[in-house]
PDB file of C-alpha atoms and ligand atoms in Angstrom:
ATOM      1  CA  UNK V   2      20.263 113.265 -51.146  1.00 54.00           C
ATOM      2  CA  UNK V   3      17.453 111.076 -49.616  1.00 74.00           C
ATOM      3  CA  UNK V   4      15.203 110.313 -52.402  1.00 91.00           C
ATOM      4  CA  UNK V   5      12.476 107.925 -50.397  1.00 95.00           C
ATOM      5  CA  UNK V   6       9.455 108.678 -49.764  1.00 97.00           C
ATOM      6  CA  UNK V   7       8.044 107.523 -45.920  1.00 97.00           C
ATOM      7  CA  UNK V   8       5.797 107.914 -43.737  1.00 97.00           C
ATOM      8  CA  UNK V   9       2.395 106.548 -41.620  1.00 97.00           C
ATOM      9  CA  UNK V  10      -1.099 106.024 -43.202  1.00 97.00           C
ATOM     10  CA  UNK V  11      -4.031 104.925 -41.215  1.00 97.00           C
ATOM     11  CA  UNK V  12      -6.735 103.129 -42.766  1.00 97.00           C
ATOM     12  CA  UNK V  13     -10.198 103.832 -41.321  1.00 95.00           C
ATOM     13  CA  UNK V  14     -13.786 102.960 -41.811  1.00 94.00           C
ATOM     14  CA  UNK V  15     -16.558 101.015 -41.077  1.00 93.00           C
ATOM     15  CA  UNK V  16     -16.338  97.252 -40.578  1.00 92.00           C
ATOM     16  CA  UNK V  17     -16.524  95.400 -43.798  1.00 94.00           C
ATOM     17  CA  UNK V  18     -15.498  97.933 -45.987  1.00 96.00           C
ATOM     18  CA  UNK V  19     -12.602  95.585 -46.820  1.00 97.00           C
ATOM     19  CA  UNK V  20      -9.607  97.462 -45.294  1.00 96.00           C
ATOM     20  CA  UNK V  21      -7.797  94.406 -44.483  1.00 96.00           C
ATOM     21  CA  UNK V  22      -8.564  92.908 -47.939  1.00 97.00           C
ATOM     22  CA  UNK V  23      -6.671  95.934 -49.655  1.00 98.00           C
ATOM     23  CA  UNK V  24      -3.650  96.087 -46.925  1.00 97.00           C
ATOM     24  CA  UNK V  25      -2.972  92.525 -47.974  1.00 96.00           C
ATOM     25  CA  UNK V  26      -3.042  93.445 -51.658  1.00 97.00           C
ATOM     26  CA  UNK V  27      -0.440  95.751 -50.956  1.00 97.00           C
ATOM     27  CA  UNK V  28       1.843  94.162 -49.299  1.00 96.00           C
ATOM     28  CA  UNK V  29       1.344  90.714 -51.321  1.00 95.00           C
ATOM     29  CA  UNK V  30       0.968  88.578 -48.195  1.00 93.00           C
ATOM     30  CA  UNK V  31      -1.942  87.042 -45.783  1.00 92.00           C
ATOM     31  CA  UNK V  32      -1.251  89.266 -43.149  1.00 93.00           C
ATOM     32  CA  UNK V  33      -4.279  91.011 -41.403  1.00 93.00           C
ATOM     33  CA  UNK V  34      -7.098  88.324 -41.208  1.00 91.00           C
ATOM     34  CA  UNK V  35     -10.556  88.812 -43.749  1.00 92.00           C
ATOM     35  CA  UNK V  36     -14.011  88.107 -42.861  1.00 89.00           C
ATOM     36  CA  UNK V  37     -17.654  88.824 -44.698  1.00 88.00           C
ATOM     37  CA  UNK V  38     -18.596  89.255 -40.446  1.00 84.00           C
ATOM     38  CA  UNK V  39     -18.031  92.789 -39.160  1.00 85.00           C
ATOM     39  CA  UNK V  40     -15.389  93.528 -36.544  1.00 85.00           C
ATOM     40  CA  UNK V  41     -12.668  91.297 -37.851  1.00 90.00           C
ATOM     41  CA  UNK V  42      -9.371  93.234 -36.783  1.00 91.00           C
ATOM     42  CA  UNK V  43      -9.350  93.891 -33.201  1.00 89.00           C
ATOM     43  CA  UNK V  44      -6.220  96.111 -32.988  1.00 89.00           C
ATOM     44  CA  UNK V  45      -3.708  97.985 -34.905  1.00 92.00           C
ATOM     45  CA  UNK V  46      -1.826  96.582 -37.237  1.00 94.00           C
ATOM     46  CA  UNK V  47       1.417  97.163 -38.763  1.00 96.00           C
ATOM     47  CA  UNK V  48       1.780  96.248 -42.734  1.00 97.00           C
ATOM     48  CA  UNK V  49       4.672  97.785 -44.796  1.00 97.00           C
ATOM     49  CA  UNK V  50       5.146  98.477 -47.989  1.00 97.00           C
ATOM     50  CA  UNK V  51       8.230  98.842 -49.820  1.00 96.00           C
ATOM     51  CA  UNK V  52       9.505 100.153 -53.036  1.00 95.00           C
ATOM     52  CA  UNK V  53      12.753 101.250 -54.177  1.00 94.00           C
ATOM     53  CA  UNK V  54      11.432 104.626 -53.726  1.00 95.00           C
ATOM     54  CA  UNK V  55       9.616 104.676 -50.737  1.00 97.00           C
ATOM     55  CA  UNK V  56       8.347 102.935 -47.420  1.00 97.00           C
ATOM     56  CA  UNK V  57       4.873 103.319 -46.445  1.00 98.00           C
ATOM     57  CA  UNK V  58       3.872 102.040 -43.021  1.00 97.00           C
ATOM     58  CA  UNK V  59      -0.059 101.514 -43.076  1.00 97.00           C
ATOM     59  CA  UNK V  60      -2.344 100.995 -39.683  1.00 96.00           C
ATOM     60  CA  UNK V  61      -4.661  98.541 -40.336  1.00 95.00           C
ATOM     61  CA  UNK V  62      -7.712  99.249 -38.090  1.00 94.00           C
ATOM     62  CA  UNK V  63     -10.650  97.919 -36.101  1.00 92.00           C
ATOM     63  CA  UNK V  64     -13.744  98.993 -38.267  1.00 91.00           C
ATOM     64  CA  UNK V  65     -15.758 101.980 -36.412  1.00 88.00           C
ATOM     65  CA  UNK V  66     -18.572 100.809 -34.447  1.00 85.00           C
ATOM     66  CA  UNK V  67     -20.995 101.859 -31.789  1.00 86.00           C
ATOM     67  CA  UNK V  68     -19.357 100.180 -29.234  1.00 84.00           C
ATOM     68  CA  UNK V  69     -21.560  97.576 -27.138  1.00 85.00           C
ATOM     69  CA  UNK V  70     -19.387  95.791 -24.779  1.00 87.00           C
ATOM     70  CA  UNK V  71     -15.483  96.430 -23.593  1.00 87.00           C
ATOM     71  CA  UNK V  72     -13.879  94.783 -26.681  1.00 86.00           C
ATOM     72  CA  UNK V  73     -16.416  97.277 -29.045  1.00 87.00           C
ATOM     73  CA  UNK V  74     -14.271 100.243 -26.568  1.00 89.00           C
ATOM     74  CA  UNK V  75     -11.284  98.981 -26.826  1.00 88.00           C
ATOM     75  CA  UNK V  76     -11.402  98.234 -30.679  1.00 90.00           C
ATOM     76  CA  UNK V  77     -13.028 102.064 -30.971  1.00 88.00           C
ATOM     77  CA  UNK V  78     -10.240 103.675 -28.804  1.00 90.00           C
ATOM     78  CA  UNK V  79      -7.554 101.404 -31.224  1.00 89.00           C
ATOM     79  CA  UNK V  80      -9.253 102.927 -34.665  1.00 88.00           C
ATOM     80  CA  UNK V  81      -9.340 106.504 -32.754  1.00 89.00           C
ATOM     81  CA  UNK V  82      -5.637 106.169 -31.854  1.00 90.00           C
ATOM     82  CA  UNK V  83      -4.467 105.332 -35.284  1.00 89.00           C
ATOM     83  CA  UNK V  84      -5.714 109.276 -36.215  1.00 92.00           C
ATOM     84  CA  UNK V  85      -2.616 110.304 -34.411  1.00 90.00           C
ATOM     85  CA  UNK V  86       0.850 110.963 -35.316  1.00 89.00           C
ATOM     86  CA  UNK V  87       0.151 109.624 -38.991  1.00 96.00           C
ATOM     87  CA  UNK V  88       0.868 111.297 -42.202  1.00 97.00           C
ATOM     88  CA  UNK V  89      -2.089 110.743 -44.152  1.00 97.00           C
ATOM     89  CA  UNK V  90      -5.754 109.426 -43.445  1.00 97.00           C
ATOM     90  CA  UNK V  91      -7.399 107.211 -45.725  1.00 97.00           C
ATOM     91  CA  UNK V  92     -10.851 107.062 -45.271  1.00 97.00           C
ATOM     92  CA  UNK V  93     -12.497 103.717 -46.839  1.00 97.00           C
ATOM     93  CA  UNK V  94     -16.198 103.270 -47.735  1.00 96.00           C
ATOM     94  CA  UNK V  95     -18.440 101.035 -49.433  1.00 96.00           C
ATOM     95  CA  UNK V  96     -19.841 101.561 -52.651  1.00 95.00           C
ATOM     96  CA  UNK V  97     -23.115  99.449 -51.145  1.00 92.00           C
ATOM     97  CA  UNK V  98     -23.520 100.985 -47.840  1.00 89.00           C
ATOM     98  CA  UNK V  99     -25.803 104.017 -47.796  1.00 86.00           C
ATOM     99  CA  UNK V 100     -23.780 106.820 -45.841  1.00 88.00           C
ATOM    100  CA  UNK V 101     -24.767 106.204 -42.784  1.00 87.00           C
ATOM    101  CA  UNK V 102     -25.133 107.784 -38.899  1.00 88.00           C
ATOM    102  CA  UNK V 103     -21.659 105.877 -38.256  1.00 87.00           C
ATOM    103  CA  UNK V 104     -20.097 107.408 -41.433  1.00 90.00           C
ATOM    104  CA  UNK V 105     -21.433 111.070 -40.120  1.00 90.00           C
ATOM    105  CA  UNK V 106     -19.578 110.323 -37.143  1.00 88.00           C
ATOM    106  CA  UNK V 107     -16.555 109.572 -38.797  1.00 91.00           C
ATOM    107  CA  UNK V 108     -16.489 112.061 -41.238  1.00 93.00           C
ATOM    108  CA  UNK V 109     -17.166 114.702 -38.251  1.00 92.00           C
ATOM    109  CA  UNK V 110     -14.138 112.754 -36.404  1.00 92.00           C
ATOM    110  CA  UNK V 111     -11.939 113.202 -39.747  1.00 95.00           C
ATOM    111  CA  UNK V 112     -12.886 117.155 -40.010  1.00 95.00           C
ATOM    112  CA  UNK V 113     -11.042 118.442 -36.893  1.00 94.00           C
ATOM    113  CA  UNK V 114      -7.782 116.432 -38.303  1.00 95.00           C
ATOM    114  CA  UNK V 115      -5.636 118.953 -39.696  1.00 95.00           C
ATOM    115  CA  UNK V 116      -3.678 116.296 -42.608  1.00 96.00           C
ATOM    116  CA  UNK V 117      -4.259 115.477 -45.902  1.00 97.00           C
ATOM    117  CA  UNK V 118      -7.229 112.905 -46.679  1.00 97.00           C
ATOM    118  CA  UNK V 119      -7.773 110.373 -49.441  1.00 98.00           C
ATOM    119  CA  UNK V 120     -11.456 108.771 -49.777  1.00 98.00           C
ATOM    120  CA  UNK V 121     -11.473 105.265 -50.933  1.00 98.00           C
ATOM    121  CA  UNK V 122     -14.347 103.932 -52.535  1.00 97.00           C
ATOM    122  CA  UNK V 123     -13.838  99.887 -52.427  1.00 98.00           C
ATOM    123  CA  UNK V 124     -15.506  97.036 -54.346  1.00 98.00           C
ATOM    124  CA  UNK V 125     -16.293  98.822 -57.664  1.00 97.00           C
ATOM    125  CA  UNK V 126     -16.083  95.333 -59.068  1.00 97.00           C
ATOM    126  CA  UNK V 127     -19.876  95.140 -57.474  1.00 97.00           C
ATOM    127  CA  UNK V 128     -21.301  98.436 -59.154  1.00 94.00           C
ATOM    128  CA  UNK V 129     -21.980  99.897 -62.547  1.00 94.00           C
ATOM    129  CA  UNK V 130     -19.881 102.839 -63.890  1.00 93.00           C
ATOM    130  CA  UNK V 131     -22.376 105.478 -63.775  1.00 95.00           C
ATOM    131  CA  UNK V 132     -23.082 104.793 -59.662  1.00 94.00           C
ATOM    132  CA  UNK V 133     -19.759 105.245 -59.280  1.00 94.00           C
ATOM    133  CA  UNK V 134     -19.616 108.724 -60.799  1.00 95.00           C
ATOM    134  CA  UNK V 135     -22.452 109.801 -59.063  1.00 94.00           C
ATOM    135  CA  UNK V 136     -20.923 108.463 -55.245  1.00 94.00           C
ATOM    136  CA  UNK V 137     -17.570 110.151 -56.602  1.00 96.00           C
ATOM    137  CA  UNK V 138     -19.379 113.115 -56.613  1.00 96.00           C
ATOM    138  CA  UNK V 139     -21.444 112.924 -53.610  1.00 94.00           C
ATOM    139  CA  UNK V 140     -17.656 112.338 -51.540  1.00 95.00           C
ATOM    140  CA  UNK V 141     -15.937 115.228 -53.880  1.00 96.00           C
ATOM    141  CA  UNK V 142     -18.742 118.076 -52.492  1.00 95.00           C
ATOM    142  CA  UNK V 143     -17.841 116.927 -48.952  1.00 94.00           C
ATOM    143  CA  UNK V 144     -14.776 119.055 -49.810  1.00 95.00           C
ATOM    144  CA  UNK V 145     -12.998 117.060 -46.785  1.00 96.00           C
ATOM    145  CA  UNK V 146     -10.904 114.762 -49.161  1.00 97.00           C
ATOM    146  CA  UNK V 147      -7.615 115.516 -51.572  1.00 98.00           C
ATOM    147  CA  UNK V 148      -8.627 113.195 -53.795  1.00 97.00           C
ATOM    148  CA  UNK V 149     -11.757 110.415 -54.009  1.00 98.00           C
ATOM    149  CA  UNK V 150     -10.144 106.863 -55.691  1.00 98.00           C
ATOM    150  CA  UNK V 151     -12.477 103.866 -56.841  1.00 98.00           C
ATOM    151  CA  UNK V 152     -10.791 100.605 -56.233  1.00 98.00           C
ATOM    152  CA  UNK V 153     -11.917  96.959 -56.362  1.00 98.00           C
ATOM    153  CA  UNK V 154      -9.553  95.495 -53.101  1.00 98.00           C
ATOM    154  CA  UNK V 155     -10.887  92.042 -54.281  1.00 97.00           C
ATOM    155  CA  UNK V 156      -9.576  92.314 -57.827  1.00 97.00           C
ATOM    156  CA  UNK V 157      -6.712  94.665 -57.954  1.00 97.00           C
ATOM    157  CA  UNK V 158      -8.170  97.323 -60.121  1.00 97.00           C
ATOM    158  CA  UNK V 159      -6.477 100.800 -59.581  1.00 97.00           C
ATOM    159  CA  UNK V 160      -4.589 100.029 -56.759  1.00 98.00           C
ATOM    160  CA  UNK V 161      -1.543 100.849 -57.795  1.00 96.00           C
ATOM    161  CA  UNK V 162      -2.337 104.245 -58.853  1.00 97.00           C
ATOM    162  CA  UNK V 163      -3.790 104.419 -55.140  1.00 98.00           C
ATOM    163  CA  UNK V 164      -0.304 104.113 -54.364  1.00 98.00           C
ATOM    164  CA  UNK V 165       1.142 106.531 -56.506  1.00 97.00           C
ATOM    165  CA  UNK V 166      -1.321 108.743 -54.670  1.00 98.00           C
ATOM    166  CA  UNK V 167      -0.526 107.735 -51.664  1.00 98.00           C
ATOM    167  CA  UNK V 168       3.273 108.780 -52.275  1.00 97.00           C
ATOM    168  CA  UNK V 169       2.535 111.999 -53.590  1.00 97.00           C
ATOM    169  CA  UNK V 170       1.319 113.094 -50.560  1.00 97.00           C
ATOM    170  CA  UNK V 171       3.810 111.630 -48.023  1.00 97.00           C
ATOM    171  CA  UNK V 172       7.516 113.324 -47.351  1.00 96.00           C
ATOM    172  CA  UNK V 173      10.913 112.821 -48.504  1.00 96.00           C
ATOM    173  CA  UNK V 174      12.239 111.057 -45.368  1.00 94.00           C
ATOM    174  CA  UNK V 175      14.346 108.022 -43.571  1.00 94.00           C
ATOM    175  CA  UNK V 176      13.398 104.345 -44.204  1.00 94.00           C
ATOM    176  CA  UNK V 177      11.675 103.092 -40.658  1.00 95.00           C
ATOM    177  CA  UNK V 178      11.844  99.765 -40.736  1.00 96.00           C
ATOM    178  CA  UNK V 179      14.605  97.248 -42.538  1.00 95.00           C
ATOM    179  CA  UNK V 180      13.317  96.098 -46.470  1.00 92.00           C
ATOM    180  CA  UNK V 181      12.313  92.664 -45.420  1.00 92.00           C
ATOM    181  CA  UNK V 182       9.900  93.525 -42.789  1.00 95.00           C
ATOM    182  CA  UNK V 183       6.342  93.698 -43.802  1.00 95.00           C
ATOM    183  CA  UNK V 184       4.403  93.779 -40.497  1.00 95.00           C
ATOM    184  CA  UNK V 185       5.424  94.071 -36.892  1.00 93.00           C
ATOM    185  CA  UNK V 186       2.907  91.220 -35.705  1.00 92.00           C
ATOM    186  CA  UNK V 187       5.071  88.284 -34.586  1.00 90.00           C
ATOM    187  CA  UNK V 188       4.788  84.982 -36.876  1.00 89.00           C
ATOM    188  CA  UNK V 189       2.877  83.443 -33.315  1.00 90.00           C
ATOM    189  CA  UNK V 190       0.198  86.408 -33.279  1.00 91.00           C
ATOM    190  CA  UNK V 191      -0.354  86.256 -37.525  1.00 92.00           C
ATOM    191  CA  UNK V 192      -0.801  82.442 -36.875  1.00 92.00           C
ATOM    192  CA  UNK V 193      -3.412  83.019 -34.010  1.00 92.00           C
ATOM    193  CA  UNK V 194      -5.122  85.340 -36.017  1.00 92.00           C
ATOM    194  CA  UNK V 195      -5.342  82.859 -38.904  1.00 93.00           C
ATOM    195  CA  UNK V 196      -7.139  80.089 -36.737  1.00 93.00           C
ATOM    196  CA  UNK V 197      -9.427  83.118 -35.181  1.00 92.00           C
ATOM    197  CA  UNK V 198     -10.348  83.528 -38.974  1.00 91.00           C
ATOM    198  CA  UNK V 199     -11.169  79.985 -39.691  1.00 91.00           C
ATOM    199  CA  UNK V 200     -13.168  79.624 -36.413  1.00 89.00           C
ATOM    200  CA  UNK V 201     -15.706  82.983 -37.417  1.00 87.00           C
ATOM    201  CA  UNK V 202     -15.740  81.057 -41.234  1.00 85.00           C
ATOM    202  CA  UNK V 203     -16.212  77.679 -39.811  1.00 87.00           C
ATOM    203  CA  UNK V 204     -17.686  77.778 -36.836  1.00 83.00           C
ATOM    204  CA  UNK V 205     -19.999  80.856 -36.297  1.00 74.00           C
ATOM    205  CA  UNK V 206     -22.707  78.684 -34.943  1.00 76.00           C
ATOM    206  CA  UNK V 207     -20.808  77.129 -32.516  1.00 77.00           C
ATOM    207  CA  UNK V 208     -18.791  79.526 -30.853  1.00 75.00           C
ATOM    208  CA  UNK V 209     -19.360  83.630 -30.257  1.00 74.00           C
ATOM    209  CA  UNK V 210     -17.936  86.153 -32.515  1.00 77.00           C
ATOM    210  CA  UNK V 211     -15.940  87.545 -29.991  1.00 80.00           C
ATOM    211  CA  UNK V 212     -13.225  84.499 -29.520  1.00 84.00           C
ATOM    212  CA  UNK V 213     -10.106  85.143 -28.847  1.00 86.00           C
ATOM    213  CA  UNK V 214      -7.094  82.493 -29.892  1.00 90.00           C
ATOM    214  CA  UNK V 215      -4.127  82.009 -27.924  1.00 89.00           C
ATOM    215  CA  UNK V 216      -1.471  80.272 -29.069  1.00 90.00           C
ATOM    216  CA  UNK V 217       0.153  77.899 -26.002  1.00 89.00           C
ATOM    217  CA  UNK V 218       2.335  76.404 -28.625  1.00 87.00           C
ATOM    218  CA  UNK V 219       4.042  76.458 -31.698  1.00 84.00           C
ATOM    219  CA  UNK V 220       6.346  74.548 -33.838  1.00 83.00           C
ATOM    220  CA  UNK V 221       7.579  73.297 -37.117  1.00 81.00           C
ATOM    221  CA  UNK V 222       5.622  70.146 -38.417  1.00 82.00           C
ATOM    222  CA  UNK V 223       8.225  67.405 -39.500  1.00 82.00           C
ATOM    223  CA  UNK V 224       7.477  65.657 -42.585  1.00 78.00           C
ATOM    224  CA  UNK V 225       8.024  62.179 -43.535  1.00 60.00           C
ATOM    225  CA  UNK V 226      10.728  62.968 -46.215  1.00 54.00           C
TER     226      UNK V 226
HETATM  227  N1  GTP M 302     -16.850  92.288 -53.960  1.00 89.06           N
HETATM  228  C1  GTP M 302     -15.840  92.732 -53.217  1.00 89.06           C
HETATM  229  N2  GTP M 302     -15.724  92.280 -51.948  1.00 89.06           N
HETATM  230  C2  GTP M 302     -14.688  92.766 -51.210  1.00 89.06           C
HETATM  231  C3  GTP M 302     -13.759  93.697 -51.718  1.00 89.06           C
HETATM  232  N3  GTP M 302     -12.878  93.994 -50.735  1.00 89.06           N
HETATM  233  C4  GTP M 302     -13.231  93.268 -49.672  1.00 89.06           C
HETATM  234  N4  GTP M 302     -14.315  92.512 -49.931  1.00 89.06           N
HETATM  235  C5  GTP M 302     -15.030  91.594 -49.012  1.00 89.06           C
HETATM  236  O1  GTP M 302     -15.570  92.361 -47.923  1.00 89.06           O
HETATM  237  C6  GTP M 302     -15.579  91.586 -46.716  1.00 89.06           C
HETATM  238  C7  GTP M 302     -14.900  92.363 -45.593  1.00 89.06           C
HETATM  239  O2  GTP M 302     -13.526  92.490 -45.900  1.00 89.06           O
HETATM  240  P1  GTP M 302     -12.442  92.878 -44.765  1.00 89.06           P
HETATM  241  O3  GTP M 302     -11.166  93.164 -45.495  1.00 89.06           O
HETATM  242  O4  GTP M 302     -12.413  91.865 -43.677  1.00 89.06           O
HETATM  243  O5  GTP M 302     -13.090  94.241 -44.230  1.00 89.06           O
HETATM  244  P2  GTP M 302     -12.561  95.196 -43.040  1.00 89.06           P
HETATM  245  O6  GTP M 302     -12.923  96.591 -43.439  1.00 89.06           O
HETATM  246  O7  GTP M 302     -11.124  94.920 -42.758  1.00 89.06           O
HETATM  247  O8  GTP M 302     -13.496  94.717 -41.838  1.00 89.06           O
HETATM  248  P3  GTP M 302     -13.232  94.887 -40.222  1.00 89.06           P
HETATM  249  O9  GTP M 302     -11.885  94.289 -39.912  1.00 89.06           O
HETATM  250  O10 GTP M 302     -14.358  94.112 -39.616  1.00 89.06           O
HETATM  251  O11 GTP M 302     -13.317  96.348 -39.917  1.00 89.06           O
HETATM  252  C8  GTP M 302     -14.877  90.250 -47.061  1.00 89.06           C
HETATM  253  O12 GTP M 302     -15.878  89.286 -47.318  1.00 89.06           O
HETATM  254  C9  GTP M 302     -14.093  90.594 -48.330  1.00 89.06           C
HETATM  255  O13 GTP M 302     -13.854  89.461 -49.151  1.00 89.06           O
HETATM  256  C10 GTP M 302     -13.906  94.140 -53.080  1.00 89.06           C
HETATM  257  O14 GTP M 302     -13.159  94.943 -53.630  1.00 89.06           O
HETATM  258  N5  GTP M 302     -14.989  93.629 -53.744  1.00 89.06           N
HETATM  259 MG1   MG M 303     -10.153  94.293 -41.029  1.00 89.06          MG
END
């Protein structure tokens, strides 16, 4: 009897909300890149969790944006696609940001999806209790989402019982991917994506936000031992 649970989540919200920040608490590992500058991820990525009991493959996505150039498309058409053959939607906001015309458009984007829904309210490590309760509420009278979950991404808190959640709504099905893989970006792309982080930390006056790093080469640094 197959006793996993599996399946494909998509992460989606605006930029900053911090939906890398919480894929790479899942997982444990530096995997999708983190900035305090909006539009950080630029495409799709792959991060996979696994337990004994289940393997959850999440889509990290491209915050939505009104696009202004051809990247803005191409990073709206990415988040769009994600929507699409998934299990579940998670739908990630900011306890800070007002709802806004962008979050309208999501939330009329998420209402002709026909799967379940979790709302994810992130950085409660930046709000007192009683705001919380009252955005809970605000998100709960949408009646669009299963359930609405408070988590700090930054500091861990109830992110495991986000999980839980997250199981609980996925089915009883095949493993996808072999127990030791955790992403299906190459170690040459994650590595690229790490020095496209430091240059928007680093160098934001020097160089445009929209850089793009490609690696030309890449090797193993030999010590002096
Ligand atoms: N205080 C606090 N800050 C957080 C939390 N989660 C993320 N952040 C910060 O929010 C900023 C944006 O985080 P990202 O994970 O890059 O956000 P994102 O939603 O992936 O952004 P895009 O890739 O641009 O769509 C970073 O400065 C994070 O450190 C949290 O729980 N609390
Ligand atoms: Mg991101």
């Amino acid at each position: 009897m197959n006793d996993i649970k599996s399946g494909f989540v998509s992460l989606v919200g605006r930029s900053n909300v911090g939906k890398s920040t919480l894929l790479n608490r899942i997982i444990g590992e530096k995997i999708s890149i983190i900035s305090n500058k909006p539009q950080t991820t630029r495409s799709n990525l792959k991060l996979i969790y696994n337990s004994l009991d289940s393997q959850i493959v999440f889509l990290d996505t491209p915050g939505i944006q009104n696009p202004k150039n051809k990247l803005g498309e191409f990073m709206l058409k990415e988040a769009r696609n994600s929507l699409k053959d998934v299990d579940l939607i998670l739908y990630m906001v900011d306890v800070n940001f007002e709802i806004g015309e962008l979050d309208k458009l999501i939330i009329d984007m998420l209402k002709k999806i026909n799967l379940p829904k979790l709302c994810i309210i992130n950085k409660i490590d930046t709000l007192d209790s009683e705001e919380i309760c009252k955005l809970v509420s605000k998100y709960k009278d949408m009646k669009l989402f299963e359930k609405i979950i408070p988590i700090s991404a930054s500091e861990g808190t109830n992110v495991y019982n986000l999980i839980d959640c997250i199981k609980s709504y996925l089915p009883y099905g095949p493993k996808y991917y072999s127990d030791d893989m955790i992403t299906d970006q190459t170690e040459r792309e994650i590595v690229g994506e790490i020095i496209r982080e430091k240059t928007l930390t680093f160098l934001r006056d020097e160089i445009p936000h929209g850089i793009n790093v490609l690696i030309e080469k890449f090797s193993i640094r030999k010590t002096n031992q």
